[in-house]
XYZ file of C-alpha atoms in Angstrom:
392
model
C -33.823 118.427 -228.613
C -31.118 117.763 -226.025
C -27.847 116.061 -226.555
C -25.896 114.435 -223.897
C -22.819 116.466 -223.010
C -19.925 116.341 -220.447
C -21.689 119.013 -218.415
C -24.730 116.731 -218.179
C -22.830 113.800 -217.339
C -20.969 115.641 -214.493
C -24.305 116.717 -213.163
C -25.679 113.219 -213.410
C -23.631 111.736 -210.779
C -24.389 111.129 -207.074
C -23.026 113.179 -204.211
C -20.640 110.258 -203.371
C -18.839 110.671 -206.736
C -17.901 114.450 -206.908
C -15.060 115.602 -208.935
C -12.005 116.262 -206.856
C -10.120 119.658 -207.218
C -6.779 118.089 -208.616
C -8.689 115.549 -210.897
C -8.928 115.994 -214.533
C -12.367 115.473 -216.259
C -11.215 112.329 -218.126
C -10.094 110.760 -214.875
C -13.215 111.833 -213.208
C -15.500 110.200 -216.011
C -13.457 107.069 -215.976
C -14.020 106.805 -212.179
C -17.808 106.917 -212.476
C -19.938 103.696 -212.045
C -23.310 105.192 -211.884
C -24.994 107.818 -214.047
C -28.515 109.176 -213.415
C -29.535 110.784 -216.600
C -33.375 110.089 -216.421
C -35.847 112.744 -217.412
C -33.504 115.104 -218.877
C -35.317 115.232 -222.395
C -32.287 113.487 -223.929
C -32.774 112.498 -227.669
C -29.250 111.880 -228.684
C -26.297 110.251 -226.750
C -22.975 111.304 -228.246
C -19.444 110.014 -228.065
C -18.824 111.581 -224.503
C -20.381 108.768 -222.684
C -17.530 106.448 -224.149
C -15.211 108.195 -221.716
C -17.121 106.414 -218.806
C -15.211 103.177 -219.129
C -16.224 101.754 -215.820
C -19.831 102.617 -215.840
C -21.955 99.781 -214.453
C -25.306 101.321 -214.117
C -27.036 103.675 -216.502
C -30.335 105.399 -215.986
C -31.594 106.813 -219.276
C -35.379 106.293 -218.672
C -38.114 108.894 -219.293
C -36.260 110.643 -222.148
C -36.832 110.997 -226.055
C -34.390 108.551 -227.379
C -35.329 107.099 -230.740
C -32.863 104.338 -230.648
C -30.519 102.392 -228.196
C -27.363 104.405 -228.042
C -24.045 102.757 -228.990
C -22.447 101.558 -225.811
C -19.414 99.545 -227.043
C -16.955 101.517 -224.979
C -18.976 100.612 -221.861
C -18.663 96.958 -221.663
C -18.823 96.858 -217.790
C -22.637 97.766 -217.789
C -24.598 95.492 -215.924
C -27.854 97.405 -215.657
C -29.445 99.519 -218.341
C -32.536 101.450 -217.902
C -34.080 102.662 -221.064
C -37.917 102.552 -220.442
C -40.492 105.172 -221.536
C -38.458 106.354 -224.629
C -39.373 105.970 -228.327
C -37.123 103.091 -229.098
C -38.529 101.015 -231.932
C -35.789 98.224 -232.213
C -33.499 96.286 -229.886
C -29.979 96.917 -231.197
C -26.465 97.943 -230.338
C -26.392 95.631 -227.199
C -24.154 92.793 -228.531
C -20.913 94.325 -226.705
C -22.609 94.461 -223.381
C -21.833 90.756 -222.547
C -21.930 91.531 -218.759
C -25.398 92.807 -218.950
C -27.689 91.355 -216.257
C -30.720 93.562 -216.161
C -32.418 95.277 -219.221
C -35.257 97.676 -218.816
C -37.095 98.535 -222.144
C -40.856 99.029 -221.059
C -42.939 101.683 -222.426
C -41.221 101.896 -225.893
C -42.455 100.920 -229.313
C -40.588 97.670 -229.699
C -42.583 94.837 -231.548
C -40.050 92.100 -231.662
C -37.625 90.665 -228.953
C -34.403 90.326 -230.846
C -30.768 91.219 -230.857
C -29.889 89.602 -227.491
C -28.072 86.659 -228.783
C -24.690 87.748 -227.225
C -26.149 88.553 -223.703
C -25.277 85.318 -222.119
C -25.509 86.630 -218.511
C -28.857 88.417 -219.017
C -30.955 87.670 -216.056
C -33.847 90.087 -216.165
C -35.795 91.343 -219.194
C -38.441 93.890 -218.812
C -40.327 94.795 -221.899
C -43.842 95.609 -220.686
C -46.476 97.839 -222.163
C -44.996 98.473 -225.673
C -46.825 101.153 -227.754
C -47.668 99.174 -230.783
C -49.938 99.824 -233.750
C -53.515 98.575 -233.414
C -53.917 94.820 -233.879
C -50.196 93.989 -233.448
C -48.652 92.045 -230.605
C -45.186 91.406 -229.075
C -43.168 88.807 -231.151
C -40.292 86.654 -229.958
C -37.153 85.798 -232.074
C -36.598 81.988 -231.592
C -32.810 82.413 -231.789
C -32.834 85.198 -229.151
C -34.982 83.209 -226.913
C -32.806 80.230 -227.092
C -29.598 82.244 -226.493
C -30.985 83.831 -223.165
C -32.957 80.608 -222.039
C -30.105 79.327 -219.825
C -29.556 82.642 -217.934
C -32.879 84.473 -217.824
C -34.642 84.489 -214.477
C -37.200 87.327 -214.644
C -39.278 88.193 -217.685
C -41.975 90.949 -217.797
C -44.126 90.827 -220.872
C -47.198 92.583 -219.416
C -49.549 94.475 -221.589
C -48.394 93.491 -225.004
C -51.572 92.072 -226.513
C -50.223 88.432 -226.314
C -52.821 85.621 -226.931
C -50.122 82.843 -226.588
C -46.940 82.346 -224.660
C -45.829 79.120 -226.365
C -42.672 80.933 -227.698
C -41.268 81.405 -224.178
C -41.515 77.661 -223.463
C -37.774 77.314 -223.638
C -37.246 79.609 -220.757
C -36.997 76.844 -218.227
C -34.929 78.611 -215.508
C -37.404 81.422 -214.988
C -38.020 82.598 -211.362
C -40.566 85.266 -212.241
C -42.947 85.695 -214.937
C -45.156 88.758 -215.451
C -47.744 88.254 -218.238
C -50.619 90.169 -216.832
C -52.883 92.459 -218.866
C -52.805 90.263 -222.110
C -55.142 88.153 -224.087
C -54.259 84.781 -222.778
C -57.368 82.306 -222.879
C -55.905 78.806 -223.220
C -55.459 76.930 -219.846
C -53.960 73.958 -221.511
C -51.179 76.012 -223.241
C -50.557 77.652 -219.893
C -50.167 74.358 -218.119
C -47.992 73.212 -220.844
C -45.626 76.186 -220.670
C -45.382 76.787 -216.948
C -45.404 73.242 -216.204
C -41.826 72.897 -217.352
C -40.640 76.030 -215.347
C -39.521 74.242 -212.195
C -37.894 77.171 -210.499
C -40.846 79.580 -211.014
C -42.054 81.014 -207.751
C -43.794 84.135 -208.900
C -46.567 84.386 -211.642
C -48.588 87.388 -212.524
C -51.744 86.742 -214.960
C -54.205 89.181 -213.892
C -56.056 91.093 -216.556
C -56.235 87.979 -218.820
C -59.585 86.265 -220.003
C -58.400 83.074 -218.468
C -58.529 84.562 -214.956
C -62.339 84.349 -215.136
C -62.467 80.556 -215.643
C -63.670 78.403 -212.889
C -61.249 77.490 -210.231
C -58.453 79.504 -212.090
C -56.335 79.941 -208.978
C -56.507 76.440 -207.864
C -55.636 75.200 -211.352
C -52.689 77.373 -211.810
C -51.317 76.310 -208.267
C -51.514 72.781 -209.384
C -49.822 73.567 -212.660
C -46.710 75.268 -211.108
C -45.781 73.164 -208.174
C -43.258 75.437 -206.673
C -45.215 78.821 -207.039
C -45.145 80.912 -203.899
C -46.888 84.082 -205.127
C -49.656 84.249 -207.840
C -51.176 87.570 -208.930
C -49.551 89.362 -205.968
C -50.999 87.065 -203.251
C -48.883 84.634 -201.423
C -49.934 81.024 -201.458
C -49.951 79.280 -198.167
C -48.112 75.857 -197.680
C -51.337 74.223 -196.504
C -53.281 75.310 -199.680
C -50.548 74.099 -201.968
C -50.297 70.635 -200.193
C -54.105 70.142 -200.236
C -54.445 71.018 -203.989
C -51.609 68.919 -204.874
C -52.753 65.903 -202.898
C -56.270 66.433 -204.512
C -54.684 66.680 -207.933
C -52.646 63.412 -207.354
C -55.603 61.499 -206.328
C -57.512 62.431 -209.286
C -54.573 61.331 -211.506
C -54.511 57.948 -209.911
C -58.207 57.551 -210.575
C -57.772 58.648 -214.062
C -54.963 56.207 -214.727
C -57.052 53.356 -213.304
C -59.951 54.098 -215.494
C -57.652 54.268 -218.553
C -55.931 50.900 -217.470
C -59.500 49.352 -217.236
C -60.483 50.641 -220.431
C -57.337 49.209 -222.153
C -58.009 46.019 -220.589
C -61.554 45.771 -221.490
C -60.841 46.980 -225.172
C -58.109 44.490 -225.788
C -60.450 41.527 -224.781
C -63.949 42.397 -225.881
C -63.413 44.992 -228.513
C -63.686 48.799 -228.739
C -64.913 50.206 -225.604
C -66.277 46.980 -224.091
C -65.960 46.521 -220.444
C -67.662 43.251 -219.837
C -65.132 41.916 -217.486
C -65.634 44.783 -215.178
C -69.487 44.137 -214.956
C -70.811 42.348 -211.794
C -72.272 38.945 -212.311
C -76.149 38.787 -212.799
C -77.973 36.980 -209.967
C -81.340 35.233 -210.345
C -83.447 36.398 -207.545
C -86.232 33.959 -206.483
C -89.606 35.277 -207.544
C -92.159 35.777 -204.836
C -95.200 33.248 -204.755
C -98.180 34.193 -206.866
C -100.991 35.515 -204.675
C -104.588 35.931 -205.395
C -105.714 39.419 -204.403
C -108.522 39.634 -201.791
C -109.567 37.910 -198.815
C -110.558 34.102 -198.780
C -112.489 32.611 -195.902
C -111.122 29.502 -194.565
C -113.317 26.470 -195.321
C -113.820 23.053 -193.835
C -111.250 20.295 -194.265
C -111.687 18.433 -197.701
C -112.656 15.268 -195.868
C -115.401 16.693 -193.792
C -116.755 18.474 -196.660
C -116.955 15.521 -198.758
C -118.657 13.465 -195.898
C -121.292 16.300 -195.428
C -121.882 16.662 -199.198
C -122.479 12.906 -199.611
C -124.815 12.851 -196.696
C -126.921 15.739 -198.042
C -127.129 14.084 -201.654
C -128.458 10.946 -200.064
C -131.238 12.782 -198.269
C -132.345 14.493 -201.478
C -132.570 11.269 -203.192
C -134.850 9.793 -200.489
C -137.548 12.714 -200.644
C -137.521 14.086 -204.277
C -141.142 15.456 -203.884
C -140.223 18.490 -201.916
C -138.780 20.505 -204.609
C -138.948 23.859 -203.020
C -137.515 22.731 -199.747
C -134.733 20.651 -201.479
C -133.306 23.868 -202.755
C -133.053 25.252 -199.309
C -131.829 21.984 -197.880
C -129.271 21.651 -200.495
C -127.728 24.878 -199.469
C -128.256 24.545 -195.682
C -127.718 20.843 -195.578
C -124.095 21.252 -194.592
C -125.216 23.165 -191.465
C -128.021 20.882 -190.772
C -125.947 17.716 -191.009
C -122.676 19.141 -189.485
C -123.525 21.436 -186.549
C -124.756 18.825 -184.193
C -121.435 16.989 -184.730
C -119.328 19.960 -184.220
C -121.093 22.045 -181.589
C -123.226 19.508 -179.777
C -126.346 21.762 -179.924
C -129.136 22.763 -182.263
C -130.214 25.980 -183.961
C -133.665 27.150 -184.816
C -134.226 29.396 -188.020
C -137.328 31.211 -188.482
C -138.610 33.783 -191.070
C -141.429 35.940 -189.872
C -142.645 39.085 -191.877
C -139.358 39.337 -193.744
C -137.331 38.924 -190.629
C -134.953 36.042 -190.164
C -134.359 35.006 -186.508
C -131.894 32.419 -185.134
C -132.449 30.664 -181.806
C -129.725 28.804 -180.001
C -130.753 25.750 -178.316
C -129.206 24.110 -175.278
C -125.558 24.794 -174.864
C -123.388 22.374 -172.908
C -120.731 24.766 -171.973
C -119.404 28.327 -172.186
C -116.901 27.189 -174.846
C -119.783 25.909 -177.103
C -121.404 29.195 -176.605
C -118.236 31.105 -177.947
C -118.369 28.921 -180.903
C -121.961 29.011 -181.781
C -122.495 32.820 -181.481
C -120.322 33.822 -184.470
C -122.247 31.327 -186.636
C -125.562 32.630 -185.442
C -124.571 36.166 -186.357
C -123.622 34.974 -189.776
C -127.005 33.052 -190.300
C -128.952 36.168 -189.394
C -127.330 37.774 -192.570
C -128.462 34.999 -194.949
C -130.793 36.158 -197.845
C -134.568 35.674 -197.441
C -134.932 33.002 -200.299
C -133.016 30.572 -198.486
C -135.694 30.289 -195.766
C -138.041 28.345 -197.988
C -140.835 31.110 -197.779
C -141.348 31.010 -194.084
C -141.822 28.623 -191.036
C -139.247 27.001 -188.774
C -136.469 24.922 -189.843
C -134.280 22.913 -187.476
C -130.715 22.204 -188.153
């Protein structure tokens, strides 16, 4: 149990502000601007501190204070360091209208409140509060609105926060330290920091949302002017590339939405018939019969040969067995002399069919006759009429 006394105050000054010989204690304390009273096990601040009327910076961190001391006589204070004490509530700060920096980290505060009169507050550090299990740091809406126009740095790290929607009104923030919390919603993050146009530093490490795909790229796109993310500087090339990529995606999205609206207005819900390409009738390929077809004689020549063969059969109806063979081979017998100018002899001896080529007038005739002779040697045996020679 240590109470702040005049002796502690006198020892808490720097070497540049030593008491002069002819100077009274009251004059000396009134001249002080900085007091270094950290780590002195102080748990109570008495009235002696009120004698330091020109005090601007007060270091009271790492002590055992249970509450914020009454400082209504120290209205020139601009910086107050009270971290790592046992303070449970923000109070007694209304007279400090010139206060610009307030450090309250490492205490037992559960609600940010009591800062309504601090119109010049630029930095608020309230990280790592020792709260009961299951509780999180809360924000008084009236207090947040009161400091929204002046606050530039906010440190709320390590306070079990699962949402930062309550700080949405802090549009003039330069730095936001929200690491080691329970933030998971990327859409909420985009909504909150998207309106902080002056934000250049953001710390989110230790939150679950840091494990989401392309977390860093998405945050850089959300905060257009950010320079440092999670302690790492962002290069101008990376920022420009990501912003251009995002703008291109937004243009495509707007085009799709516009096309959807046009289609829905004309054809009904979700219809996009006007965007569909016209259907073309492609000509069907001609129907083809599978397989190979041998080319035949011209129709006129075939009819003449067939008529001639029928007339021969009508003149000799007795030779029934030969007629069958002549009917099949009549085409060759009647036509070959006209086509090739020569004759062929077909004979069947002991089951072997032989073809003899007669007189050939020229080499060209021979080239036309030879393929035909090879085909005739493959004729079935029953076409030979049982043996003997047949002349075509």
